[in-house]
Amino acid sequence: MHMSMARILGILVALIALTVSAKKKDKPSVEETKFDSPQNLFYFEDSDVVLVTDTSERTAYRSEDAGVHWAPLEDVKKGEVLEVINHPWNNQMAIVLGLNKKHWITRDQGKSWKAFEIPEPPTLARPPISFHATDPERLIVLTASCQSFECKESAYYTLDGFDSKPKLLLDDAMSCLWAKSTDLLQTDEDDILCVVQGTFSPWSSDYKLLVSSDFFKTDGVEPAMTEDGRPVSGIMNVASVKSYLVAAAKSENTRELAMFVTADAKHWHRAEFGEHKLEEDAYTLLESTNYSMQVDVLTTKPSVPMGVLLTSNSNGTFFTKNIEHTNRNMHGFVDFEKIQNIQGIVMVNTVDNWEEVEKKWLAEKKIRTQISFDDGRTWQAMKVDSDKDLHLHSVTNQRNMGRIFSSPAPGIVMGVGNTGKHLKAYDEGDLFVSDDAGQTWTKALSRPHLYEFGDQGAILVAIEDEETDEIKWSLNHGKDWTTMELSDLDIKGKIKPTGLTTTPDSTSLKFLLSATKGKGNKLQHFVYSINFEGLHEKQCKKDDFEQWYARVDEDGEPSCIMGHTQMFRRRKADAECFVDEEFKDPVPKMEDCKCKEVDFECDYENNFTWDADKKKCVSSGPIKAPSGACKDGEKKFMGSSGYRLIPGNTCTKEGGEKLDEPVERDCDKAPEESRPSGKIASEVTHFKGEHFAEYYYLERCPDCSGTDETVIMRTDRRDAWLSRNHGIQWEKIDTDGEEVVAIYPHQYLNDAVYLVTPSKTVFYSQNRGDKWHSFDAPEKPNQDHLQILQFHPTQKDWLIWTGRTNDQTIAHVSRKGGDDWETLLRSVRKCQFVYREDRPESDQLIFCEQYESEDSAAPISLFSSDDWFEHKKELKRDVINFATMAEYIVVALRDSDEKSLKVDTSIDGQMFADAKFPTNFKVPHQQAYTVLDSSTHAVFLHVTVNNQMDSEYGSIVKSNSNGTSYVLSVGEVNRNSPGYVDFEKMQGLEGVAVVNRVANPKEADNGKMKKLKTYITHNDGADWALIPKPEKNVNGKNFKCKGGIDKCSLHLHGYTERKDPRDTFSSPSAVGLMIATGNVGQYLGAKKEADTFATRDGGVTWTQIAEGNWMWEFGDQGSILVIVKEDEPTDSVLYSLNEGVSWERFAFTDSSMQVEDITTVPSDTSRRFLLWGKIKGELASVNLDFTGLEERSTACESPDRPGAEGQSKDYDLWEPKHPLSDDNCLFGHVAQYHRKKLDANCYNGRAIQHLHSIPRNCTCTRRDF
């Protein structure tokens, strides 16, 4: 065949051109784009499409060529972009949230956008969108419509990606998410979980979780979450973690959180953390696996954050310790990362000098890095040159976007750090690299660098983490690096990198670098597209790849985790080629191993847990026999071995361990549940001293872990004692020889308590007395009978200390739990945090009373500050006192005529209004006020009318809802000289209160002894009436007094005669019950002549339960009542198991005891009590333990369990009523309460929700006004 010369020359030219085009390049190509303020840059998975938001312009931009060219999003209005969110489960979809109600969605990676509207703007308080893992068109949007400081939160949903108008899912929803929020969850497609307000309360402590499968067309269901089948209140958040749904719950007066876990949104279990506790803002859910969760729990003060890393079993309920003293920062970030795509390899930073850091908060942490190749079971140092320990900066010092050390590139790991004993400062670090998943390391580059992985690890790119004019890359796993001047890439001047990234799967040769140029007003932002295609002239062939095992043992053999090895096909380090398989993720090849002990976990379903050393599974309860076993005389059954194969583990049992095979067990040796003793127990403890100075219980919240009943006590010898079991055993608290002058339980945190000494040293415990620490106060405590310590309702480490120096009281504040202090004000009488959940911007709001001109003889002014008194605002002058109660702040001050007092009230802590008393209420010179109560959104205020010694009385006025306008509720109410008033509201029942009135006010004005009569109200003070006498006395006989109710009624000794103000008539957990001492007659008689009475129906009818003066206490929410003789020696108590219908006697000691008080936990939920007093002249406490009683040995059937609708074989629904009404309307509505049946032989246990429902509101009558 012949060709013309022209044809031959044409082919030759073409071949030359082809050769030139295939020639290896010596540098990447770069494109520069300027933005005003680029944020939130992200790729669509498996594509070169990138979106970025310019936050200053409120405009989003799109590039479809990995950042070479950019254009504003089509169809999306410029200047309206609030946030761009990519769909985590669909690589085509993203949503642009607008600033108001209009938003946009794309289904083609941002080529086109469709607008949609939602009635309210998206919430800013939490992630606004919940995505469905298997149906990308299903979306939930959380909204918040705010006016002033109040927000209405709602949730909307769509099933078609907003093709149709979104539908309202739920109002008052704090958060909602699809149960199918990850593809691993075993939940139904339609299930939705929402955190909503409580049925009767807007407070966060009453938030509840609802689950719906019909988009809340019917009421959602509160799932059973506790062992006894109850739902849980105080739900703060719900989240998905791999194959788990996790809910965190918090009760009032504690920082402890309870964590509940489920895989199907139906069956929930409480997560158990052993000796550790979760606390609010003190735990971090870490990156987890498909078969376990990782949690890091703060174990120190937040000011010196360190933690412990815990790992769960396969169902996420039992956590065990992996490693202690993990390094955290104050934002909750933890130095922890799993190596991506490789099972079992974890890197963590720990604090070497943890003891020093715990003791000295200014001590610098000495941090070291450790790595585990077996999912955290064992840890080792990382090595450079086989003998130098390597330490790397991690999550707490993150400098780049994305993961810290690893990517999907198999086995390639990088980090900035140093060799030596401990981690040095970041700017002293160098860049290190490992290509065997962290087994061995080499130094890659000097100085800190940002870095990224490309082409499955075939190329590594780095740029120095400071102003620079160079960029570097390596084509052989970081062994050798090429450095190029930025000027050679047409980048002028130096840049300061802020981020370096590539496609999420690290398969691309294209990178994006964000950086700034200039400083101050001349600061400019740029995004650079860097393309390394062509640095190698060929694509890798078969011989360019190696088989690389992700984990190997000491002999270099592949090691197993979760029952298999992992092998990757990856490019050899020295191969001169690129993989060039863009968007094709490296997939490991799995090879199953023979089963070993590590492949099994404890069979928790059959009550097996790890022993203390985590080496063996031991029985923690009865071993379940299979159905049909141990019958017809059978002596053996095949039961659980205590182990089970970890779900998801693929190991082969043939030739390996078979720990989960059933074992033969004895029917007659299967452990049985312990039986009660059938008896009441008592324990006497003697102390040195003349009297008990003070004692307090550390209450336990209903859903907190642990079972202790902790009491702390101080004797007059200034010794402090602690009991963990309600006074059965006591131990003296070691205070290094210091005397204890006061005990301060934290007002808002049940687990915290402070011991004040005469010196500056203060001892404290944050964990119910388990561990004690100390700090130095700025001055010695004041001795002016002023409160020494004040606490913040939500910030556990914020304290106010009022001390004295140089004849001046000074208030100081600490925000680090006493570690350091700032002076607030001098010459103060009282400083107090006035935060409240519904009080806007009040977190740092403090009120202080200060003497004018810092002269303690001068009048007092009230000041406020929200910046620690850097600036202060004078609120009122010539102040007598102020008090906070519920939503009200009440201030008493001298009127301008200086002859009488006036009252001002505020709700927001900023604006005060004068109290307006009724026109017919004339008190010429008001001389004293007592703020009584505000539990029903109104202030009850006692205004003294007669202030003469021993003749004091006054009128109770009741305010409107904002505390400014008052009406007269009742007059001539008894008061004593210190200002206490005979007024008491019934706890747990709305609208019921008791007062003692002076029946002879004119005589009392003239100095005669007051004659008192007791009145009761059932409609919050609108009407008051005398209490009808009981039908019979305790002996079944009539009372001797005769005449109408004005001559013959029941009168009760009230607040002014009480030894301990905590000894109230009623209990919030014993609904409808009251006990009091008093007499039947025309007037209230002498205390020493009183008898003891009780009511079971909210004060409508009363019975005499004992002759004489008895002290009382409510136990187990009223199912155990105990009374003991007051002011006379006794060796026994009376107790009732049927709300006082009948009584039994129990002798607690062989010797008589002079009992000063009887106490139990403040919630009255315990079955134990304490007597305080003297036996044979010696100080003693006596524990009374009713847990052994057969009648109180099994738990009642909860009426709160899901599906019960308030019904239970052990409870009735009780409706209180007004004695003059036939329709059970009380306080404007009919209310139903759970009351334990009198004949139910069980115990209530943890506090139940007594208010079941309000079935209807009532038509208003005169009694409602």
PDB file of C-alpha atoms in Angstrom, residues 210-290:
ATOM      1  CA  LEU A 210     -43.486  11.422  71.706  1.00  0.00           C
ATOM      2  CA  VAL A 211     -43.333   8.806  68.957  1.00  0.00           C
ATOM      3  CA  SER A 212     -45.827   8.843  66.097  1.00  0.00           C
ATOM      4  CA  SER A 213     -46.326   6.584  63.079  1.00  0.00           C
ATOM      5  CA  ASP A 214     -49.181   8.635  61.545  1.00  0.00           C
ATOM      6  CA  PHE A 215     -47.570  12.094  61.462  1.00  0.00           C
ATOM      7  CA  PHE A 216     -49.346  13.025  64.716  1.00  0.00           C
ATOM      8  CA  LYS A 217     -52.811  12.753  63.202  1.00  0.00           C
ATOM      9  CA  THR A 218     -53.496  10.980  66.507  1.00  0.00           C
ATOM     10  CA  ASP A 219     -51.697  11.745  69.761  1.00  0.00           C
ATOM     11  CA  GLY A 220     -48.139  10.525  69.887  1.00  0.00           C
ATOM     12  CA  VAL A 221     -47.131   7.804  72.323  1.00  0.00           C
ATOM     13  CA  GLU A 222     -44.702   8.320  75.187  1.00  0.00           C
ATOM     14  CA  PRO A 223     -42.487   5.230  74.983  1.00  0.00           C
ATOM     15  CA  ALA A 224     -41.725   3.158  78.072  1.00  0.00           C
ATOM     16  CA  MET A 225     -38.109   3.888  78.958  1.00  0.00           C
ATOM     17  CA  THR A 226     -37.604   2.737  82.554  1.00  0.00           C
ATOM     18  CA  GLU A 227     -37.396  -0.766  83.968  1.00  0.00           C
ATOM     19  CA  ASP A 228     -40.861  -0.455  85.469  1.00  0.00           C
ATOM     20  CA  GLY A 229     -42.371   0.618  82.161  1.00  0.00           C
ATOM     21  CA  ARG A 230     -42.648   4.367  82.752  1.00  0.00           C
ATOM     22  CA  PRO A 231     -41.969   7.151  80.260  1.00  0.00           C
ATOM     23  CA  VAL A 232     -39.375   9.748  81.243  1.00  0.00           C
ATOM     24  CA  SER A 233     -39.726  13.514  81.540  1.00  0.00           C
ATOM     25  CA  GLY A 234     -37.028  16.126  81.091  1.00  0.00           C
ATOM     26  CA  ILE A 235     -36.017  14.870  77.624  1.00  0.00           C
ATOM     27  CA  MET A 236     -33.442  17.368  76.360  1.00  0.00           C
ATOM     28  CA  ASN A 237     -32.463  15.930  73.019  1.00  0.00           C
ATOM     29  CA  VAL A 238     -32.806  12.956  70.694  1.00  0.00           C
ATOM     30  CA  ALA A 239     -30.115  11.999  68.198  1.00  0.00           C
ATOM     31  CA  SER A 240     -29.104   9.140  65.952  1.00  0.00           C
ATOM     32  CA  VAL A 241     -25.687   7.488  66.180  1.00  0.00           C
ATOM     33  CA  LYS A 242     -25.041   4.769  63.590  1.00  0.00           C
ATOM     34  CA  SER A 243     -27.491   1.978  64.533  1.00  0.00           C
ATOM     35  CA  TYR A 244     -28.755   3.679  67.704  1.00  0.00           C
ATOM     36  CA  LEU A 245     -31.293   6.321  68.648  1.00  0.00           C
ATOM     37  CA  VAL A 246     -30.238   8.105  71.806  1.00  0.00           C
ATOM     38  CA  ALA A 247     -32.346  10.287  74.129  1.00  0.00           C
ATOM     39  CA  ALA A 248     -30.883  12.358  76.949  1.00  0.00           C
ATOM     40  CA  ALA A 249     -33.080  13.251  79.927  1.00  0.00           C
ATOM     41  CA  LYS A 250     -32.461  15.656  82.790  1.00  0.00           C
ATOM     42  CA  SER A 251     -34.392  16.075  86.016  1.00  0.00           C
ATOM     43  CA  GLU A 252     -34.650  19.211  88.113  1.00  0.00           C
ATOM     44  CA  ASN A 253     -31.900  20.065  90.590  1.00  0.00           C
ATOM     45  CA  THR A 254     -29.239  17.905  89.049  1.00  0.00           C
ATOM     46  CA  ARG A 255     -26.701  18.064  86.264  1.00  0.00           C
ATOM     47  CA  GLU A 256     -26.836  14.323  85.813  1.00  0.00           C
ATOM     48  CA  LEU A 257     -28.341  13.084  82.590  1.00  0.00           C
ATOM     49  CA  ALA A 258     -29.955   9.756  81.962  1.00  0.00           C
ATOM     50  CA  MET A 259     -29.267   8.334  78.503  1.00  0.00           C
ATOM     51  CA  PHE A 260     -31.749   5.984  76.885  1.00  0.00           C
ATOM     52  CA  VAL A 261     -30.983   3.897  73.800  1.00  0.00           C
ATOM     53  CA  THR A 262     -33.085   2.078  71.226  1.00  0.00           C
ATOM     54  CA  ALA A 263     -32.603   0.476  67.832  1.00  0.00           C
ATOM     55  CA  ASP A 264     -36.278   0.456  66.818  1.00  0.00           C
ATOM     56  CA  ALA A 265     -37.865   3.513  68.560  1.00  0.00           C
ATOM     57  CA  LYS A 266     -40.056   1.116  70.563  1.00  0.00           C
ATOM     58  CA  HIS A 267     -37.881  -0.782  73.034  1.00  0.00           C
ATOM     59  CA  TRP A 268     -35.743   1.569  75.092  1.00  0.00           C
ATOM     60  CA  HIS A 269     -33.061   0.779  77.654  1.00  0.00           C
ATOM     61  CA  ARG A 270     -31.226   3.031  80.018  1.00  0.00           C
ATOM     62  CA  ALA A 271     -27.500   3.170  79.344  1.00  0.00           C
ATOM     63  CA  GLU A 272     -25.403   2.176  82.349  1.00  0.00           C
ATOM     64  CA  PHE A 273     -21.999   3.800  82.846  1.00  0.00           C
ATOM     65  CA  GLY A 274     -20.766   1.973  85.919  1.00  0.00           C
ATOM     66  CA  GLU A 275     -19.002   4.307  88.317  1.00  0.00           C
ATOM     67  CA  HIS A 276     -19.311   7.233  85.911  1.00  0.00           C
ATOM     68  CA  LYS A 277     -22.220   9.610  85.401  1.00  0.00           C
ATOM     69  CA  LEU A 278     -23.332  11.684  82.449  1.00  0.00           C
ATOM     70  CA  GLU A 279     -23.790  15.358  83.222  1.00  0.00           C
ATOM     71  CA  GLU A 280     -25.234  18.220  81.239  1.00  0.00           C
ATOM     72  CA  ASP A 281     -22.597  19.719  78.907  1.00  0.00           C
ATOM     73  CA  ALA A 282     -20.147  17.150  80.301  1.00  0.00           C
ATOM     74  CA  TYR A 283     -20.238  14.269  77.859  1.00  0.00           C
ATOM     75  CA  THR A 284     -19.506  13.849  74.171  1.00  0.00           C
ATOM     76  CA  LEU A 285     -20.967  11.243  71.832  1.00  0.00           C
ATOM     77  CA  LEU A 286     -18.014  10.302  69.671  1.00  0.00           C
ATOM     78  CA  GLU A 287     -17.723   8.689  66.268  1.00  0.00           C
ATOM     79  CA  SER A 288     -19.056   5.201  66.841  1.00  0.00           C
ATOM     80  CA  THR A 289     -19.114   1.851  65.074  1.00  0.00           C
ATOM     81  CA  ASN A 290     -21.997  -0.217  63.746  1.00  0.00           C
TER      82      ASN A 290
END
